[in-house]
XYZ file of C-alpha atoms in Angstrom:
656
model
C 0.072 0.010 -0.001
C 1.374 3.322 -1.215
C 1.148 5.998 1.535
C -1.839 7.950 1.136
C -2.896 11.476 2.840
C -6.745 12.143 3.274
C -9.359 14.329 4.961
C -11.609 12.527 7.219
C -13.918 13.235 10.376
C -13.404 11.810 13.944
C -16.518 11.634 16.457
C -15.511 11.976 19.760
C -17.288 13.099 23.226
C -16.084 16.613 23.556
C -16.424 19.837 25.618
C -16.522 23.048 23.500
C -13.463 25.210 24.032
C -15.597 28.270 24.131
C -15.187 31.833 23.428
C -11.777 33.758 24.051
C -11.781 35.693 27.148
C -12.047 39.398 26.164
C -9.788 40.713 28.998
C -6.138 41.236 27.877
C -4.096 38.711 30.095
C -1.812 41.386 31.868
C -1.056 39.529 34.807
C 2.039 37.482 35.526
C 1.793 33.433 34.463
C 0.534 31.271 36.982
C 3.198 28.891 35.766
C 4.215 26.055 38.106
C 7.514 25.466 36.182
C 9.580 28.027 37.742
C 13.090 27.783 39.824
C 14.121 30.052 42.392
C 17.041 32.363 41.630
C 18.764 30.665 44.829
C 18.660 27.127 43.328
C 19.361 28.514 39.854
C 22.619 29.554 41.220
C 24.095 26.054 41.695
C 22.987 24.883 38.119
C 25.571 24.340 35.312
C 26.247 27.665 33.910
C 24.673 27.030 30.496
C 21.478 25.631 32.038
C 20.915 28.463 34.580
C 21.820 31.129 31.410
C 19.175 29.156 29.520
C 16.662 29.202 32.153
C 17.378 32.887 33.037
C 16.980 33.671 29.203
C 13.872 35.846 28.537
C 11.239 33.919 30.274
C 7.709 35.245 29.515
C 5.903 37.461 32.019
C 2.442 37.220 30.388
C 0.796 35.373 27.484
C 0.286 38.438 25.574
C -0.756 38.949 22.843
C -2.618 35.778 23.060
C -6.118 35.671 24.665
C -6.740 33.260 27.594
C -9.343 30.479 26.835
C -11.252 29.848 29.755
C -14.895 29.340 28.470
C -15.077 25.705 28.450
C -17.125 23.315 30.788
C -17.444 19.572 31.529
C -20.286 18.880 29.469
C -19.613 16.641 26.390
C -21.521 16.153 23.497
C -20.815 13.939 20.266
C -18.530 16.270 18.123
C -17.344 15.925 14.529
C -13.688 16.816 14.441
C -12.024 17.382 11.179
C -8.930 15.078 10.845
C -6.125 14.354 8.333
C -5.010 10.735 8.036
C -1.638 9.461 7.076
C -1.441 5.868 6.293
C 0.700 3.211 4.789
C 0.372 -0.562 5.209
C 2.148 -0.573 8.701
C 0.950 2.742 10.357
C -1.935 5.034 10.223
C -1.627 8.602 12.120
C -4.552 10.809 12.494
C -3.936 14.307 13.199
C -6.201 17.175 14.514
C -5.404 20.299 12.365
C -8.094 22.408 14.507
C -6.185 21.560 17.994
C -2.392 22.607 17.085
C -1.838 20.009 14.648
C -2.062 17.132 17.392
C -1.447 13.515 16.237
C -4.377 11.869 18.060
C -3.457 8.494 17.299
C -0.576 6.288 15.855
C -1.861 3.040 15.046
C 0.532 0.046 14.312
C -1.418 -2.311 12.108
C 0.613 -5.327 12.120
C 0.117 -5.837 16.069
C -3.091 -3.989 16.300
C -1.743 -1.547 18.893
C -2.224 2.273 19.155
C 1.374 3.544 20.026
C 0.205 6.474 21.797
C -2.258 7.058 24.653
C -5.433 8.121 22.628
C -7.673 9.862 24.563
C -11.289 8.668 24.119
C -12.708 12.422 24.867
C -11.903 15.857 24.045
C -12.098 17.289 27.728
C -10.369 20.909 27.845
C -8.411 21.661 31.121
C -6.206 24.657 32.522
C -2.722 23.204 31.515
C -1.850 25.440 28.318
C -0.120 28.512 28.934
C -3.185 30.374 28.202
C -5.732 28.105 29.368
C -7.252 25.280 27.295
C -5.495 22.090 26.682
C -6.050 18.229 26.574
C -4.533 15.010 27.018
C -3.344 12.505 24.532
C -1.454 11.736 21.642
C 1.594 13.780 20.072
C 1.560 17.601 20.668
C 4.034 20.004 19.417
C 4.835 22.513 22.087
C 6.492 25.726 20.932
C 6.656 29.445 22.565
C 7.617 29.150 26.338
C 7.707 26.918 29.338
C 4.557 24.972 29.374
C 2.049 23.564 27.145
C 1.521 26.001 23.799
C -0.991 28.351 23.375
C -2.004 26.611 20.069
C -3.074 23.407 21.960
C -6.505 24.185 21.082
C -6.025 26.646 18.012
C -6.121 25.796 14.386
C -2.727 25.537 12.548
C -2.279 25.604 8.444
C -2.052 22.304 7.007
C -1.405 21.159 3.391
C -0.236 18.326 0.884
C 3.531 18.573 0.157
C 5.587 16.435 -2.134
C 7.696 14.170 0.335
C 11.223 13.393 -0.218
C 10.753 9.722 -1.847
C 8.239 11.502 -4.281
C 4.736 10.359 -2.167
C 2.700 12.716 -0.359
C 3.522 14.186 3.352
C 1.440 16.633 5.318
C 3.005 20.086 6.392
C 1.502 21.793 9.388
C 2.684 25.267 9.879
C 1.645 28.503 11.809
C 2.754 32.077 13.149
C 3.787 31.198 17.097
C 2.882 34.616 18.398
C 4.316 34.545 22.069
C 7.871 34.742 20.358
C 6.686 35.876 16.941
C 8.324 32.987 15.171
C 6.790 31.001 12.177
C 7.297 26.943 12.306
C 6.611 23.890 10.243
C 6.207 20.443 11.272
C 6.099 17.966 8.309
C 4.700 14.376 8.812
C 6.334 11.965 6.456
C 5.665 8.097 6.220
C 7.506 6.467 3.720
C 5.934 3.385 1.882
C 6.070 0.228 3.986
C 7.836 2.053 6.887
C 7.311 1.375 10.501
C 8.478 4.891 11.400
C 6.763 8.123 10.893
C 9.149 10.968 10.452
C 8.675 14.391 11.751
C 10.603 17.395 10.308
C 10.413 20.286 12.200
C 11.776 23.958 11.611
C 11.655 27.106 13.571
C 12.836 30.446 11.897
C 13.589 33.504 13.025
C 12.961 36.225 10.328
C 13.476 39.357 12.544
C 16.815 41.592 13.173
C 17.102 40.319 16.696
C 17.897 37.278 18.570
C 14.690 35.331 19.670
C 14.456 33.103 22.483
C 12.990 29.434 21.232
C 11.418 26.787 23.124
C 10.170 23.239 21.966
C 9.261 19.973 23.488
C 7.480 17.114 21.388
C 5.057 15.584 24.116
C 4.017 12.227 23.508
C 1.378 10.407 25.753
C 1.795 6.818 26.340
C -0.232 4.184 27.976
C 0.957 3.665 31.781
C 0.786 0.172 33.485
C 2.077 -1.486 36.560
C 5.024 -3.009 34.682
C 5.345 -0.045 31.620
C 8.990 0.874 32.195
C 10.619 4.307 30.311
C 13.922 4.002 29.068
C 16.349 6.414 28.165
C 20.190 6.428 27.613
C 21.104 8.349 30.717
C 22.133 7.446 34.421
C 21.192 10.791 35.817
C 18.236 12.922 35.456
C 17.236 16.496 36.601
C 14.251 15.978 38.793
C 11.572 18.918 39.005
C 8.692 18.687 41.276
C 6.224 20.916 42.449
C 8.104 21.885 44.925
C 9.704 23.947 42.350
C 13.288 22.488 43.144
C 15.572 21.415 40.211
C 17.921 18.603 41.514
C 20.244 15.882 39.878
C 19.156 12.380 41.063
C 20.522 8.945 39.837
C 18.303 6.887 37.277
C 16.440 4.672 37.662
C 16.667 4.654 41.423
C 15.991 7.648 43.627
C 14.874 7.446 47.347
C 14.706 3.597 46.936
C 11.992 4.067 44.417
C 12.946 2.901 40.691
C 11.280 6.179 39.098
C 11.384 4.987 35.701
C 8.212 2.814 36.448
C 5.566 5.932 36.347
C 3.324 4.206 38.713
C 5.734 3.816 41.547
C 6.394 7.286 42.594
C 3.239 9.173 44.607
C 3.320 12.938 43.344
C 3.659 14.343 39.767
C 7.043 14.955 38.848
C 9.519 15.516 35.878
C 12.461 13.685 35.251
C 14.837 15.342 32.588
C 17.243 12.935 31.512
C 20.895 13.781 31.442
C 21.685 12.472 27.856
C 25.656 12.415 27.231
C 27.013 14.274 24.617
C 27.530 12.406 21.346
C 25.103 9.599 22.683
C 21.954 8.923 20.235
C 19.117 10.650 21.198
C 15.758 8.308 22.214
C 13.177 7.600 24.711
C 11.066 4.304 24.713
C 8.200 3.519 26.909
C 7.798 -0.608 27.130
C 5.136 -2.446 28.895
C 5.458 -5.837 30.462
C 6.150 -7.508 27.236
C 8.457 -5.398 26.026
C 6.378 -3.812 23.566
C 5.821 -0.187 22.947
C 6.821 3.018 21.452
C 10.131 4.565 20.540
C 10.982 7.892 19.718
C 14.269 9.370 18.501
C 15.744 12.144 16.856
C 18.403 14.063 15.327
C 21.302 15.567 17.465
C 19.794 18.777 17.892
C 16.664 17.460 19.836
C 19.058 17.215 22.813
C 16.369 16.580 25.656
C 14.346 13.463 26.849
C 11.858 13.635 29.576
C 9.642 11.502 31.667
C 6.696 13.107 33.152
C 4.636 10.794 35.459
C 1.319 11.420 37.684
C 2.279 9.109 39.993
C -0.084 6.516 42.000
C -1.380 9.048 44.758
C -4.613 10.552 44.742
C -4.147 13.676 43.388
C -2.600 12.250 40.134
C -5.191 9.547 39.908
C -7.978 12.358 40.359
C -6.189 14.441 37.402
C -6.026 11.448 35.269
C -9.800 11.053 35.812
C -10.342 14.659 35.059
C -8.447 14.668 31.840
C -9.755 11.546 30.623
C -12.897 9.734 32.133
C -13.084 7.369 34.878
C -12.305 3.547 34.000
C -9.952 4.563 31.223
C -6.401 3.656 31.070
C -4.142 6.293 32.674
C -0.991 7.711 30.632
C 2.487 8.886 31.216
C 4.383 11.524 29.018
C 7.472 10.988 27.568
C 9.324 14.113 25.738
C 11.969 15.452 23.605
C 13.026 18.979 23.477
C 15.925 21.539 22.114
C 17.349 21.842 25.829
C 17.909 19.626 28.690
C 15.044 20.855 30.603
C 11.926 22.537 30.015
C 12.556 25.612 32.035
C 15.240 26.908 29.479
C 14.722 28.927 26.245
C 17.442 28.740 23.626
C 18.699 31.851 21.573
C 17.995 32.070 17.887
C 20.173 34.414 15.874
C 18.477 36.926 13.770
C 17.976 35.126 10.167
C 18.752 31.673 11.716
C 16.534 28.698 11.963
C 16.585 25.292 14.295
C 15.621 22.097 12.250
C 15.598 18.629 13.054
C 14.085 15.292 12.484
C 12.263 12.898 14.949
C 11.099 9.251 14.251
C 8.108 7.497 15.867
C 7.223 3.779 15.780
C 6.862 0.481 17.600
C 9.864 -1.201 19.616
C 9.763 -4.729 21.023
C 12.799 -5.866 23.044
C 13.270 -8.848 25.236
C 11.273 -8.201 28.517
C 13.596 -9.764 30.866
C 16.456 -7.340 29.909
C 14.212 -4.511 29.877
C 12.443 -4.939 33.386
C 15.767 -6.774 35.039
C 17.707 -4.876 37.876
C 20.589 -4.388 35.487
C 19.837 -0.649 34.223
C 22.741 -0.494 31.960
C 21.560 -3.801 30.495
C 17.870 -2.567 29.998
C 19.245 0.610 27.968
C 21.665 -1.662 26.088
C 19.090 -3.901 25.039
C 16.529 -0.938 23.945
C 19.070 0.564 22.074
C 20.272 -2.696 20.159
C 16.554 -3.057 19.200
C 15.945 0.519 18.073
C 19.321 0.274 15.996
C 17.901 -2.829 14.194
C 14.426 -1.234 13.619
C 15.721 2.144 12.610
C 19.678 2.578 12.594
C 21.162 6.147 13.632
C 22.482 6.738 10.096
C 18.990 6.200 8.561
C 17.707 8.818 10.555
C 20.354 11.260 9.639
C 19.678 10.370 6.230
C 15.916 11.132 6.005
C 16.561 14.309 7.775
C 18.958 15.316 5.042
C 16.521 14.085 2.529
C 13.524 16.000 4.373
C 15.755 19.309 4.686
C 15.703 19.275 0.731
C 12.381 19.652 0.630
C 11.594 21.887 3.744
C 11.208 24.985 1.172
C 8.899 22.855 -1.385
C 5.355 24.976 -1.656
C 2.446 23.394 -0.383
C 0.056 21.829 -2.670
C -3.988 21.224 -1.988
C -4.571 23.139 1.529
C -6.146 20.833 3.963
C -6.850 23.219 6.818
C -6.714 26.867 7.783
C -5.182 28.229 10.786
C -5.086 31.890 11.968
C -4.837 35.401 9.807
C -1.785 36.390 12.381
C 1.000 35.139 10.145
C -0.332 36.839 7.036
C -0.784 40.115 9.032
C 2.818 39.876 10.058
C 4.174 38.846 6.338
C 1.958 41.904 5.197
C 3.829 44.351 7.630
C 7.366 43.206 7.146
C 7.257 41.531 3.572
C 9.021 38.456 5.052
C 10.098 35.648 2.565
C 9.304 32.425 3.971
C 9.614 29.542 1.538
C 7.470 26.579 2.191
C 5.155 28.096 4.424
C 2.871 30.744 2.798
C 0.588 32.719 5.114
C -1.662 33.767 2.475
C -3.659 37.143 2.569
C -6.976 35.360 2.254
C -6.297 33.858 5.843
C -6.910 37.703 7.179
C -10.069 37.855 9.213
C -12.187 40.182 11.483
C -9.483 40.348 14.135
C -6.478 41.342 11.953
C -8.948 44.346 10.226
C -8.050 47.145 12.744
C -4.528 46.149 12.653
C -4.317 46.511 8.904
C -5.758 50.013 9.095
C -3.589 50.817 11.181
C -0.667 49.582 9.292
C -2.186 51.212 5.993
C -3.513 54.385 7.180
C -1.827 55.258 10.548
C -4.766 55.034 12.673
C -6.550 52.510 14.869
C -10.164 52.503 14.056
C -12.732 53.446 17.042
C -15.183 50.715 18.177
C -18.717 51.421 18.051
C -19.319 49.837 21.390
C -21.215 47.174 20.111
C -18.851 44.473 21.185
C -16.047 44.494 23.612
C -12.681 45.582 22.106
C -10.390 42.873 19.943
C -7.181 41.474 20.643
C -4.134 43.647 21.155
C -0.659 43.352 19.585
C 2.449 44.051 21.632
C 5.727 43.555 19.540
C 7.821 46.938 19.229
C 6.773 47.463 15.640
C 3.085 47.678 16.463
C 3.860 49.718 19.815
C 5.713 52.053 17.339
C 2.609 52.647 15.258
C 0.282 53.011 18.018
C 2.614 55.318 19.601
C 2.553 57.811 16.508
C -1.051 57.082 15.855
C -3.928 59.657 17.095
C -4.623 59.442 20.551
C -8.026 57.907 20.586
C -9.471 56.124 23.606
C -9.253 52.818 22.042
C -5.869 53.535 20.549
C -4.859 54.285 24.338
C -6.249 51.205 25.131
C -4.143 49.073 23.246
C -1.187 51.308 23.546
C -1.239 51.077 27.250
C -1.058 46.984 26.711
C 2.035 47.119 24.473
C 3.355 49.272 27.082
C 2.598 47.120 29.707
C 4.082 44.184 27.758
C 7.150 45.900 27.555
C 7.144 46.317 31.346
C 6.770 50.109 30.762
C 3.918 49.899 33.373
C 4.191 53.433 34.438
C 3.829 54.535 30.942
C 1.065 51.780 30.506
C -1.023 53.860 33.487
C -0.722 57.216 32.070
C -1.799 55.932 28.694
C -5.056 54.176 30.406
C -5.608 57.279 32.105
C -5.500 59.616 29.217
C -8.155 57.074 27.304
C -10.104 57.015 30.246
C -11.075 60.747 29.803
C -12.676 60.629 26.754
C -14.017 56.932 26.554
C -17.617 56.472 25.911
C -17.151 53.065 27.336
C -14.908 53.164 30.057
C -14.850 49.506 31.639
C -11.949 47.881 29.441
C -9.491 51.124 30.581
C -11.052 50.727 34.181
C -10.250 46.891 34.546
C -6.860 47.676 33.008
C -6.165 50.129 35.727
C -7.035 48.078 38.296
C -4.716 45.097 37.560
C -2.208 47.977 37.486
C -3.187 48.856 41.054
C -3.111 45.454 42.230
C 0.327 44.497 40.566
C 1.603 47.662 42.662
C -0.256 46.362 45.882
C -2.873 49.302 46.068
C -5.865 46.897 47.029
C -8.328 49.765 47.622
C -7.758 51.376 44.448
C -8.104 48.076 42.591
C -11.212 47.148 44.252
C -12.426 50.628 43.522
C -11.483 50.355 39.754
C -13.328 46.946 39.345
C -16.410 47.896 40.952
C -16.662 50.787 38.853
C -15.807 48.943 35.655
C -18.322 45.922 36.461
C -20.929 48.761 36.806
C -19.854 50.279 33.776
C -19.946 47.095 31.883
C -23.505 46.293 32.950
C -24.650 49.421 31.531
C -22.598 49.121 28.340
C -23.743 45.652 27.456
C -25.678 45.477 24.357
C -26.892 42.082 24.355
C -26.398 38.536 25.672
C -24.255 37.343 22.829
C -21.095 35.228 23.417
C -18.844 38.362 23.643
C -20.702 40.274 25.893
C -21.430 37.001 28.280
C -17.846 36.399 28.448
C -16.895 39.534 29.285
C -19.331 39.879 32.267
C -17.948 36.487 33.537
C -14.374 37.313 33.409
C -14.615 40.914 34.850
C -17.222 39.844 37.621
C -15.017 37.202 38.616
C -11.795 39.232 39.006
C -13.995 42.074 40.622
C -15.140 40.092 43.212
C -11.820 38.459 43.864
C -10.253 41.991 44.256
C -13.207 43.066 46.483
C -12.506 40.131 48.777
C -8.653 40.696 48.854
C -9.752 44.058 50.000
C -12.260 42.696 52.447
C -15.254 44.522 50.892
C -17.782 41.505 51.069
C -20.650 43.722 50.460
C -19.481 45.167 47.323
C -18.396 41.607 46.065
C -21.968 40.399 46.523
C -23.310 43.650 44.515
C -21.115 42.027 41.718
C -22.324 38.605 42.272
C -25.775 39.713 42.038
C -25.082 41.001 38.465
C -23.804 38.169 37.091
C -26.123 35.899 34.796
C -27.821 32.835 36.719
C -25.828 30.745 34.084
C -22.849 32.118 34.776
C -23.039 31.862 38.747
C -24.152 28.277 38.378
C -20.424 27.432 36.722
C -18.174 25.257 39.312
C -15.667 28.138 39.186
C -18.140 30.550 40.467
C -19.404 28.059 43.139
C -16.358 27.764 44.396
C -16.088 31.810 44.301
C -19.558 31.788 46.106
C -18.350 29.818 48.847
C -15.354 32.411 49.407
C -17.955 35.102 49.395
C -20.126 33.320 51.828
C -16.858 32.518 54.296
C -16.321 36.234 53.989
C -19.841 37.216 55.199
C -19.646 34.809 58.013
C -21.689 32.060 56.618
C -19.692 29.161 57.261
C -22.537 26.740 57.142
C -23.505 28.002 53.518
C -20.311 27.621 52.276
C -20.077 24.216 53.436
C -23.219 23.303 51.931
C -21.795 23.910 48.712
C -18.926 21.727 48.924
C -21.472 19.097 50.493
C -23.446 19.612 47.255
C -20.572 19.360 44.896
C -19.428 21.297 41.926
C -16.527 21.186 39.621
C -14.314 23.774 38.833
C -13.745 23.226 35.255
C -10.450 25.597 34.870
C -8.983 24.539 37.770
C -5.380 25.420 36.995
C -2.456 22.828 37.000
C -0.794 22.727 40.506
C -3.575 25.009 42.020
C -4.286 24.482 45.587
C -7.381 26.850 46.164
C -9.758 23.703 46.741
C -7.634 22.696 49.493
C -7.256 26.045 50.928
C -10.908 27.033 51.143
C -11.834 23.686 52.565
C -9.202 24.024 55.319
C -11.245 27.620 56.390
C -14.249 25.411 56.419
C -12.973 22.364 58.520
C -10.411 20.268 60.039
C -11.836 17.108 58.124
C -9.517 15.520 55.295
C -10.457 16.919 52.014
C -12.658 14.665 50.057
C -11.164 13.076 47.103
C -13.431 14.471 44.387
C -11.633 17.914 45.324
C -8.177 16.360 45.926
C -5.766 17.572 43.001
C -2.969 18.212 44.722
C 0.272 17.629 43.036
C 3.021 17.930 45.914
C 3.204 16.552 49.502
C 2.095 18.710 51.858
C 4.490 21.104 53.796
C-alpha cells in the first residue's frame, strides 16, 4: 500500500473550548515550572543561563481560553489521516496539529495514549489544553497556546516522491513561524517528523520546543532512556540531579511507583544517540528518536497518589487507562529557552514507531542492560544513520511550496508578512487568511490610525510587539488607541507609561470598563488593594450599563470581569460590594463550578460558614482548575479540619 493522505471526520465526546476571554492577559503567568533564583545559582552555567533567558511574564498578545465546561457531546472533528500498510496517523489540525493516534497495523496496537474524549483543562499557557497523542509545544515553558487553536495544513511532495503533510503557523508569544512535516514512507514502521523554526527578525529570539508524547501507563510499563542521571523537578519548584533509575529507594522509570507528579529530565551524554522508549510488561511499546539537535528527553509521571489519579480521571474519564508522557526538547530541561540568531533557524527530524525488546532485559535489575537492549533493538529497527539520512532528504524538501490546502489556521502570520514582507519559502501565510481580528491592525498599518469601536462588542485583541507599539504611539490618541498602546507598554514592562496611556484614554472613552479594568490590574500589581477594588467595582457597573446584548462576547466579558472584581473586592475585605457584583452576574454564570467556589469564598467572607460548607457538600466541578492550583484545599481548610474529599483532591505535591 502506497502512503496516502486524506481528510476525514472523527467523532468524539467533546466539551466545547468556548469563546476567548476578552480581557487582555496582563497578569504574570501562573506557571508552576519556575526555579527560585537561589536554586538556579547552583546549576551548570549554560543551564542557569538558559533558564534565565527571556522568560515570559504574560501570554500577551494571546487570549486566555477559559470558557469551556465539563459537558461533553458527540462532536465531529476534522482530521487528516496519513497511512501506509504499517502505520496510520490521525492528526487534529484544529487543535495545534496534534497527532491524536498512531496505530500500528501489524500488531493492532495504538502506540500512543489515545484519549477517548476531548476535555479541555487549564494546563496550556493560555488555559485550554487536553491530554493524549503527540503535541508540538513551541513558545515558552509550558503547553503551547496553540493547544486548542487551528494551524495551517496542506499536502506537500515528500522526499521519496510520495505525499506528506505540512503543518505550519505563526507562534505569537515569540513572533516566530514554524513548520511540522509529517512524512510516512511506503512500507515504513516509522513516522518521520521534520520540524523547522525560523527567526525572520533582526534581533535574536528565545526558542522553546518540546514534543510531548502521551503513552499508556501500567504497573509494568517502564520508560527507558540513555542516561544514568536526571534532573528531577517536582511541584515544590526545585531542580535536583538524581540517579537513574532509583532515587530515594524507588525506581522512578516505572511511572506508577512514584506518589506525586514529577518531571525527570534525562541527562543524555554528549555524543549519545537521542531516544526514549516506553515499553510494557512484554517489552512492547513506542520509541522516539531524533537527530542530535533535539537533545533533551523527559519523563512526566502522574504517580499513584490520589491527586495524580484524580487528575487522570479529570483529563480523560473514569475507568480508562492512565498515561504518562515521554518528551523530547531543544534544551536539557523545559525551564530553558534557547537563543536563535537573526535570520537563523533550528531544524531537526524526529521518528516515531513501534519497538519490541526482551522483557527480561528491559525489566531486570541491571539498568545498563535495559538501556543496551533497548538501544540495540532500536538500532536494528531504525539505524542512527538512517535517521540522519532521512533528515538530509527532508531538509531538501523543507522549502517546497504546499499543494492542496487541508486546513486553515489564523490570519496573524499573514498580517506579519504583510507588515514586514518576510520571505518564508514553504510556509505561505496567504492574505486570504486575514480576518475580522486583523482588520483594525491592517488599518493601523496602512492608514496610520486605529479605528474606534462602535461599542457594539468588547475591544478586540491587542498586539504588543515593538513595531506595533511604535505605530500605536504615533497614531491619534483616541481612547481605543490608548487602550491598546497601554497594553503594549505594559507588555514591554513600561508600566508607569501604560497607566498614563490608560488614564488618558479614560478621560474621553464612551465605554470606560476596558480601561478601568486595566487600571485595576495595575493597581493590584503595585499592591494598591483598595484602589484596585474601586476600579473593579466601577468597571463592572460600567460594563453592565454598556452591555448591548447577551451574546457570547458580552457574556464572556461579564463573567471574566465579574470574577476578577469579586476576587479583588474580597482581597480588599469588602464582601458587600462583592455581593453586589455577584448579584449582577447572569444565573448561568453563577451556576458554573468556578463561580460556585467563588460563592463559597464570598459566603465565608460574610460569615456564612454553614452555607459555604453546604456548597461543597452539594458538589461542584471547577472546569478551569489550574495545574498545580491548591485553592480547593485552601478554602476547604477554612471550613473544616476534616480531610479533603477525594473529589476535590488535585494536590500535586506533598503537604509542607
